[in-house]
Tab-separated table of C-alpha atoms in Angstrom:
chain	number	residue	atom	x	y	z
A	206	MET	CA	0.000	0.000	0.000
A	207	LEU	CA	1.072	3.636	-0.330
A	208	HIS	CA	3.051	5.021	2.593
A	209	THR	CA	1.285	7.538	4.846
A	210	LYS	CA	3.815	10.278	3.976
A	211	SER	CA	3.157	9.725	0.263
A	212	LEU	CA	-0.603	9.966	0.742
A	213	LYS	CA	-0.178	13.252	2.632
A	214	ALA	CA	2.041	14.652	-0.124
A	215	LEU	CA	-0.401	13.632	-2.861
A	216	THR	CA	-3.347	15.115	-0.971
A	217	THR	CA	-1.475	18.416	-0.607
A	218	ILE	CA	-0.728	18.469	-4.353
A	219	ALA	CA	-4.366	17.797	-5.270
A	220	VAL	CA	-5.749	20.473	-2.914
A	221	THR	CA	-3.223	23.077	-4.101
A	222	VAL	CA	-4.008	22.452	-7.771
A	223	PHE	CA	-7.747	22.534	-7.094
A	224	LEU	CA	-7.627	25.877	-5.242
A	225	ALA	CA	-5.299	27.508	-7.772
A	226	GLY	CA	-7.456	26.299	-10.640
A	227	SER	CA	-10.608	27.609	-8.983
A	228	VAL	CA	-9.145	31.118	-8.780
A	229	LEU	CA	-7.992	30.942	-12.398
A	230	ALA	CA	-11.373	29.744	-13.621
A	231	GLN	CA	-13.189	32.534	-11.777
A	232	ASN	CA	-10.912	35.192	-13.251
A	233	ASP	CA	-11.209	33.892	-16.802
A	234	GLN	CA	-13.889	36.101	-18.352
A	235	GLN	CA	-15.111	35.941	-21.915
A	236	PRO	CA	-15.142	39.188	-23.968
A	237	SER	CA	-18.556	40.757	-24.506
A	238	PRO	CA	-19.767	42.582	-27.610
A	239	GLU	CA	-19.926	46.355	-27.573
A	240	TYR	CA	-23.443	46.540	-28.938
A	241	GLY	CA	-26.590	44.778	-27.905
A	242	PRO	CA	-28.565	42.235	-29.928
A	243	GLY	CA	-30.290	43.537	-33.014
A	244	ASN	CA	-27.974	46.543	-33.523
A	245	ARG	CA	-25.060	44.922	-35.386
A	246	GLU	CA	-26.532	45.356	-38.898
A	247	GLN	CA	-27.487	49.001	-38.263
A	248	VAL	CA	-24.017	49.821	-36.906
A	249	GLN	CA	-22.349	48.212	-39.917
A	250	ASP	CA	-24.651	50.148	-42.288
A	251	ASN	CA	-23.733	53.406	-40.556
A	252	LEU	CA	-20.044	52.637	-40.940
A	253	ASN	CA	-20.493	51.916	-44.663
A	254	ASN	CA	-22.761	54.960	-45.271
A	255	PRO	CA	-21.742	57.758	-42.899
A	256	GLU	CA	-23.874	60.318	-44.764
A	257	THR	CA	-27.036	58.482	-43.743
A	258	ALA	CA	-25.932	57.751	-40.213
A	259	GLY	CA	-28.546	58.729	-37.678
A	260	ASP	CA	-31.463	58.561	-40.114
A	261	ASP	CA	-32.804	55.483	-38.404
A	262	LYS	CA	-34.552	56.839	-35.325
A	263	ASN	CA	-34.883	53.333	-33.906
A	264	TYR	CA	-31.112	52.896	-33.690
A	265	THR	CA	-29.919	52.457	-30.101
A	266	VAL	CA	-26.713	51.356	-28.493
A	267	ASN	CA	-26.830	49.088	-25.496
A	268	ASP	CA	-23.412	49.153	-23.817
A	269	ASN	CA	-24.625	47.101	-20.877
A	270	SER	CA	-25.786	44.143	-22.949
A	271	LYS	CA	-23.720	40.950	-22.515
A	272	PRO	CA	-24.223	37.542	-24.089
A	273	SER	CA	-25.568	34.753	-21.937
A	274	VAL	CA	-22.701	32.265	-21.508
A	275	SER	CA	-23.332	29.161	-19.425
A	276	TRP	CA	-20.800	27.722	-17.015
A	277	LEU	CA	-20.481	24.589	-19.123
A	278	ASP	CA	-19.811	26.621	-22.294
A	279	ARG	CA	-17.107	28.563	-20.498
A	280	ALA	CA	-15.560	25.369	-19.102
A	281	GLU	CA	-15.530	23.814	-22.572
A	282	GLN	CA	-13.890	26.917	-24.058
A	283	ASN	CA	-11.248	26.817	-21.309
A	284	ARG	CA	-10.571	23.147	-22.113
A	285	ILE	CA	-9.990	24.019	-25.753
A	286	ASN	CA	-7.705	26.895	-24.736
A	287	GLY	CA	-5.871	24.691	-22.230
A	288	ARG	CA	-6.801	26.681	-19.134
A	289	GLY	CA	-8.302	25.396	-15.902
A	290	PHE	CA	-7.676	22.583	-13.467
A	291	SER	CA	-8.331	18.879	-13.050
A	292	GLY	CA	-7.576	16.074	-10.661
A	293	GLY	CA	-8.422	12.440	-10.302
A	294	PHE	CA	-7.248	8.922	-9.690
A	295	PHE	CA	-6.144	5.933	-11.718
A	296	ASN	CA	-5.307	2.261	-11.458
A	297	GLY	CA	-3.233	0.087	-13.681
A	298	VAL	CA	-0.516	-2.517	-14.038
A	299	THR	CA	3.241	-1.977	-13.830
A	300	LEU	CA	5.593	-4.506	-15.396
A	301	MET	CA	8.188	-4.064	-12.673
A	302	ASP	CA	11.830	-4.988	-13.162
A	303	PHE	CA	12.681	-7.289	-10.228
A	304	GLU	CA	16.396	-7.649	-10.991
A	305	PRO	CA	17.582	-5.687	-7.894
A	306	ILE	CA	14.920	-7.359	-5.733
A	307	ASN	CA	15.844	-10.841	-6.950
A	308	TYR	CA	19.503	-10.084	-6.256
A	309	LEU	CA	18.566	-9.141	-2.696
A	310	LEU	CA	16.517	-12.327	-2.197
A	311	GLU	CA	19.380	-14.480	-3.487
A	312	THR	CA	21.955	-13.070	-1.035
A	313	SER	CA	22.310	-12.999	2.760
A	314	PHE	CA	18.928	-11.303	3.156
A	315	ASN	CA	17.190	-14.647	2.547
A	316	MET	CA	18.841	-16.346	5.565
A	317	GLY	CA	19.329	-19.570	3.610
A	318	TYR	CA	15.805	-19.811	2.216
A	319	SER	CA	15.524	-20.624	-1.463
A	320	PHE	CA	13.394	-18.595	-3.874
A	321	GLU	CA	12.986	-20.582	-7.058
A	322	ASP	CA	11.727	-19.395	-10.436
A	323	LEU	CA	12.167	-15.702	-9.672
A	324	GLU	CA	11.056	-13.754	-12.744
A	325	ARG	CA	12.915	-10.727	-14.113
A	326	PHE	CA	9.666	-8.830	-14.774
A	327	LYS	CA	6.588	-9.177	-12.597
A	328	PRO	CA	3.187	-7.441	-13.112
A	329	VAL	CA	2.182	-5.333	-10.113
A	330	PHE	CA	-1.239	-3.740	-9.632
A	331	THR	CA	-0.868	-0.017	-8.965
A	332	VAL	CA	-3.083	2.869	-7.830
A	333	GLY	CA	-2.402	6.587	-7.838
A	334	THR	CA	-3.637	10.172	-7.961
A	335	VAL	CA	-2.912	13.099	-10.266
A	336	GLY	CA	-3.663	16.810	-10.271
A	337	TYR	CA	-2.684	19.531	-12.719
A	338	LEU	CA	-3.242	23.160	-13.637
A	339	GLY	CA	-3.654	24.283	-17.239
A	340	ILE	CA	-1.599	27.388	-17.973
A	341	LYS	CA	-2.385	28.181	-21.619
A	342	ASN	CA	-2.117	26.691	-25.097
A	343	GLY	CA	-2.415	23.164	-23.724
A	344	PHE	CA	0.539	23.321	-21.296
A	345	ARG	CA	-0.032	21.824	-17.850
A	346	ILE	CA	1.919	21.518	-14.616
A	347	GLY	CA	1.002	19.463	-11.578
A	348	GLY	CA	1.844	16.415	-9.537
A	349	ILE	CA	1.429	12.663	-9.769
A	350	GLY	CA	1.990	9.792	-7.385
A	351	GLN	CA	1.398	6.079	-7.412
A	352	GLY	CA	2.389	2.854	-5.759
A	353	GLY	CA	1.798	-0.863	-5.593
A	354	MET	CA	2.461	-3.978	-3.555
A	355	THR	CA	3.181	-7.642	-4.244
A	356	PHE	CA	4.903	-10.570	-2.506
A	357	VAL	CA	6.824	-13.788	-3.119
A	358	HIS	CA	7.258	-16.957	-1.016
A	359	SER	CA	10.289	-19.150	-0.554
A	360	GLU	CA	10.452	-22.903	-0.503
A	361	ALA	CA	9.601	-24.471	2.874
A	362	GLN	CA	12.526	-25.192	5.190
A	363	ASN	CA	12.168	-27.004	8.526
A	364	GLY	CA	8.441	-26.241	8.541
A	365	ASN	CA	8.959	-22.524	8.017
A	366	THR	CA	8.659	-20.293	4.970
A	367	MET	CA	9.937	-16.844	4.160
A	368	ARG	CA	7.575	-14.285	2.698
A	369	ALA	CA	8.993	-11.147	1.083
A	370	GLU	CA	6.485	-8.323	0.742
A	371	ILE	CA	7.514	-5.712	-1.848
A	372	ASP	CA	6.015	-2.233	-1.613
A	373	PHE	CA	6.963	0.647	-3.944
A	374	ASP	CA	5.688	4.188	-4.398
A	375	TYR	CA	6.794	7.546	-5.775
A	376	SER	CA	5.582	11.117	-6.245
A	377	ALA	CA	6.745	13.492	-8.972
A	378	LEU	CA	6.407	16.885	-10.611
A	379	LEU	CA	4.365	16.625	-13.812
A	380	VAL	CA	4.666	18.643	-17.061
A	381	GLU	CA	2.358	17.971	-20.042
A	382	LYS	CA	1.190	19.310	-23.399
A	383	SER	CA	-2.358	18.526	-24.560
A	384	PHE	CA	-3.967	18.565	-27.991
A	385	VAL	CA	-7.750	18.848	-28.299
A	386	ARG	CA	-9.777	17.161	-31.048
A	387	ASN	CA	-13.477	17.693	-30.342
A	388	ARG	CA	-14.014	15.770	-27.087
A	389	LEU	CA	-10.770	13.822	-27.373
A	390	ASN	CA	-7.774	15.104	-25.384
A	391	ILE	CA	-4.374	13.758	-26.467
A	392	VAL	CA	-1.518	14.340	-24.018
A	393	ALA	CA	2.269	13.899	-24.025
A	394	GLY	CA	4.496	14.669	-21.068
A	395	GLY	CA	6.924	13.571	-18.418
A	396	SER	CA	7.698	13.754	-14.723
A	397	ILE	CA	10.608	13.770	-12.290
A	398	GLY	CA	10.479	12.848	-8.622
A	399	ARG	CA	11.513	10.558	-5.788
A	400	GLY	CA	10.360	7.215	-4.451
A	401	SER	CA	11.325	4.051	-2.626
A	402	ILE	CA	11.101	0.270	-2.735
A	403	GLU	CA	10.649	-1.429	0.629
A	404	ILE	CA	10.935	-5.156	1.285
A	405	GLU	CA	9.626	-6.664	4.504
A	406	ARG	CA	10.784	-10.173	5.376
A	407	TYR	CA	8.568	-12.510	7.394
A	408	ILE	CA	9.752	-15.920	8.584
A	409	GLY	CA	7.469	-18.395	10.310
A	410	GLU	CA	4.796	-21.006	9.763
A	411	LYS	CA	2.259	-20.363	7.052
A	412	HIS	CA	-1.315	-21.411	7.775
A	413	ASN	CA	-3.529	-21.170	4.708
A	414	PHE	CA	-1.747	-17.997	3.624
A	415	ASP	CA	-2.875	-16.271	6.833
A	416	TRP	CA	0.166	-14.260	7.887
A	417	THR	CA	0.215	-12.237	11.077
A	418	GLU	CA	2.867	-10.094	12.709
A	419	ASP	CA	3.627	-11.289	16.218
A	420	ASP	CA	6.568	-12.380	18.367
A	421	ASP	CA	6.822	-15.739	16.555
A	422	TYR	CA	7.847	-14.054	13.306
A	423	ASP	CA	11.262	-12.779	12.367
A	424	LEU	CA	10.584	-9.404	10.694
A	425	LYS	CA	13.281	-7.466	8.902
A	426	LYS	CA	13.197	-4.639	6.354
A	427	ALA	CA	15.340	-3.383	3.515
A	428	GLU	CA	14.693	-0.137	1.652
A	429	ALA	CA	16.072	1.466	-1.499
A	430	LYS	CA	15.539	5.135	-2.343
A	431	PHE	CA	15.420	6.085	-6.006
A	432	MET	CA	14.922	9.006	-8.369
A	433	VAL	CA	12.268	8.548	-11.047
A	434	LEU	CA	12.405	9.911	-14.603
A	435	GLU	CA	9.255	9.198	-16.579
A	436	ALA	CA	7.773	9.816	-20.037
A	437	HIS	CA	4.163	9.109	-20.956
A	438	THR	CA	1.389	9.606	-23.445
A	439	SER	CA	-2.319	9.459	-22.734
A	440	PHE	CA	-5.739	10.281	-24.034
A	441	THR	CA	-9.002	11.122	-22.317
A	442	TYR	CA	-12.528	11.488	-23.608
A	443	THR	CA	-14.672	14.297	-22.217
A	444	VAL	CA	-17.846	12.608	-21.029
A	445	ALA	CA	-19.303	15.712	-19.352
A	446	PRO	CA	-17.646	19.057	-20.275
A	447	GLY	CA	-16.169	20.752	-17.241
A	448	ILE	CA	-16.947	17.787	-15.002
A	449	PHE	CA	-15.695	14.327	-15.951
A	450	HIS	CA	-13.246	12.636	-18.336
A	451	ILE	CA	-12.167	9.012	-18.729
A	452	GLY	CA	-9.094	7.679	-20.492
A	453	ALA	CA	-5.958	5.575	-20.545
A	454	ALA	CA	-2.204	6.155	-20.480
A	455	GLY	CA	1.040	4.390	-21.263
A	456	SER	CA	4.090	5.289	-19.188
A	457	ILE	CA	7.780	4.355	-19.044
A	458	PRO	CA	9.329	5.345	-15.693
A	459	GLY	CA	12.967	4.692	-14.894
A	460	PHE	CA	14.048	4.084	-11.278
A	461	ILE	CA	17.614	5.247	-10.533
A	462	SER	CA	19.173	4.284	-7.187
A	463	GLN	CA	22.772	5.108	-6.270
A	464	ASP	CA	22.808	3.257	-2.941
A	465	GLY	CA	20.561	0.292	-3.705
A	466	PHE	CA	19.331	-1.592	-0.636
A	467	ASN	CA	22.203	-0.231	1.467
A	468	SER	CA	24.539	-3.047	2.554
A	469	TYR	CA	22.416	-5.770	0.925
A	470	SER	CA	22.804	-4.869	-2.741
A	471	ARG	CA	24.413	-2.605	-5.315
A	472	ASP	CA	23.088	0.450	-7.109
A	473	PHE	CA	20.585	-0.117	-9.895
A	474	TYR	CA	18.712	1.414	-12.801
A	475	THR	CA	15.473	-0.205	-13.946
A	476	VAL	CA	12.798	0.520	-16.564
A	477	ASN	CA	9.240	-0.325	-15.511
A	478	PRO	CA	6.603	0.120	-18.263
A	479	MET	CA	3.034	0.581	-17.126
A	480	ILE	CA	-0.483	1.157	-18.386
A	481	ARG	CA	-3.259	2.820	-16.419
A	482	MET	CA	-6.957	3.655	-16.581
A	483	MET	CA	-7.738	7.238	-15.559
A	484	PHE	CA	-10.789	8.951	-14.082
A	485	ILE	CA	-10.409	12.730	-14.171
A	486	PHE	CA	-12.614	15.447	-12.677
A	487	GLY	CA	-12.423	19.085	-13.819
A	488	ASN	CA	-12.411	20.912	-17.129
A	489	LEU	CA	-9.127	19.593	-18.613
């Protein structure tokens, strides 16, 4: 699951983007015509024929007249112009590179337990949140964070088994460029941030996969901090203008760790492709 500190950071990002976007949306006013309805043809005729200007006694100018623009129309226009705010959540699958984790499980960390058939890449279910503010011309800035958890079991030894629970998460600064085609929003961008991979080791008897943490279990942790560099492309479809969008994304984040799992393993660089389904609220 996501760490508590990561959830707090992601919540702060989402609230900040939402408040900033609200102010921007309120200040974004549409231009109004100078003349009221019904006067445009008369004004144009007067400009073309100045010698007859004023002959029409019914000609009036209404400087206070403004067009009726609904909130949804304004939100849709802001989406096309790339201004506003949005936030939401997503879930997906990460094809995680387990090479540094497998190396850890094959060394002294395993305490003599054998992990057979360890795969280089393992699919991990992930969840996350995203929030961003549209500046102009389709450019966005914001924040994104996600994480996931999985586990592996060793072969039994003297009635005991080792379970390694792998938990990863990261949060990052997000920069994107969007392209609007009717209700389709096509996005390309990237992010940079920090994260960690944590492995918790449990040793004890396994009863129908019911693991508990108590004094009979030998619990030990190893953690690796990493920097994440990520590139992605996505698309969303505007279901309700100014309110709700649904879409999908493909992402290729790289995890770069200089220290690895401290004394247990070396530094590493891994590429972890992922796909995700997104549910976005707002006007972008």
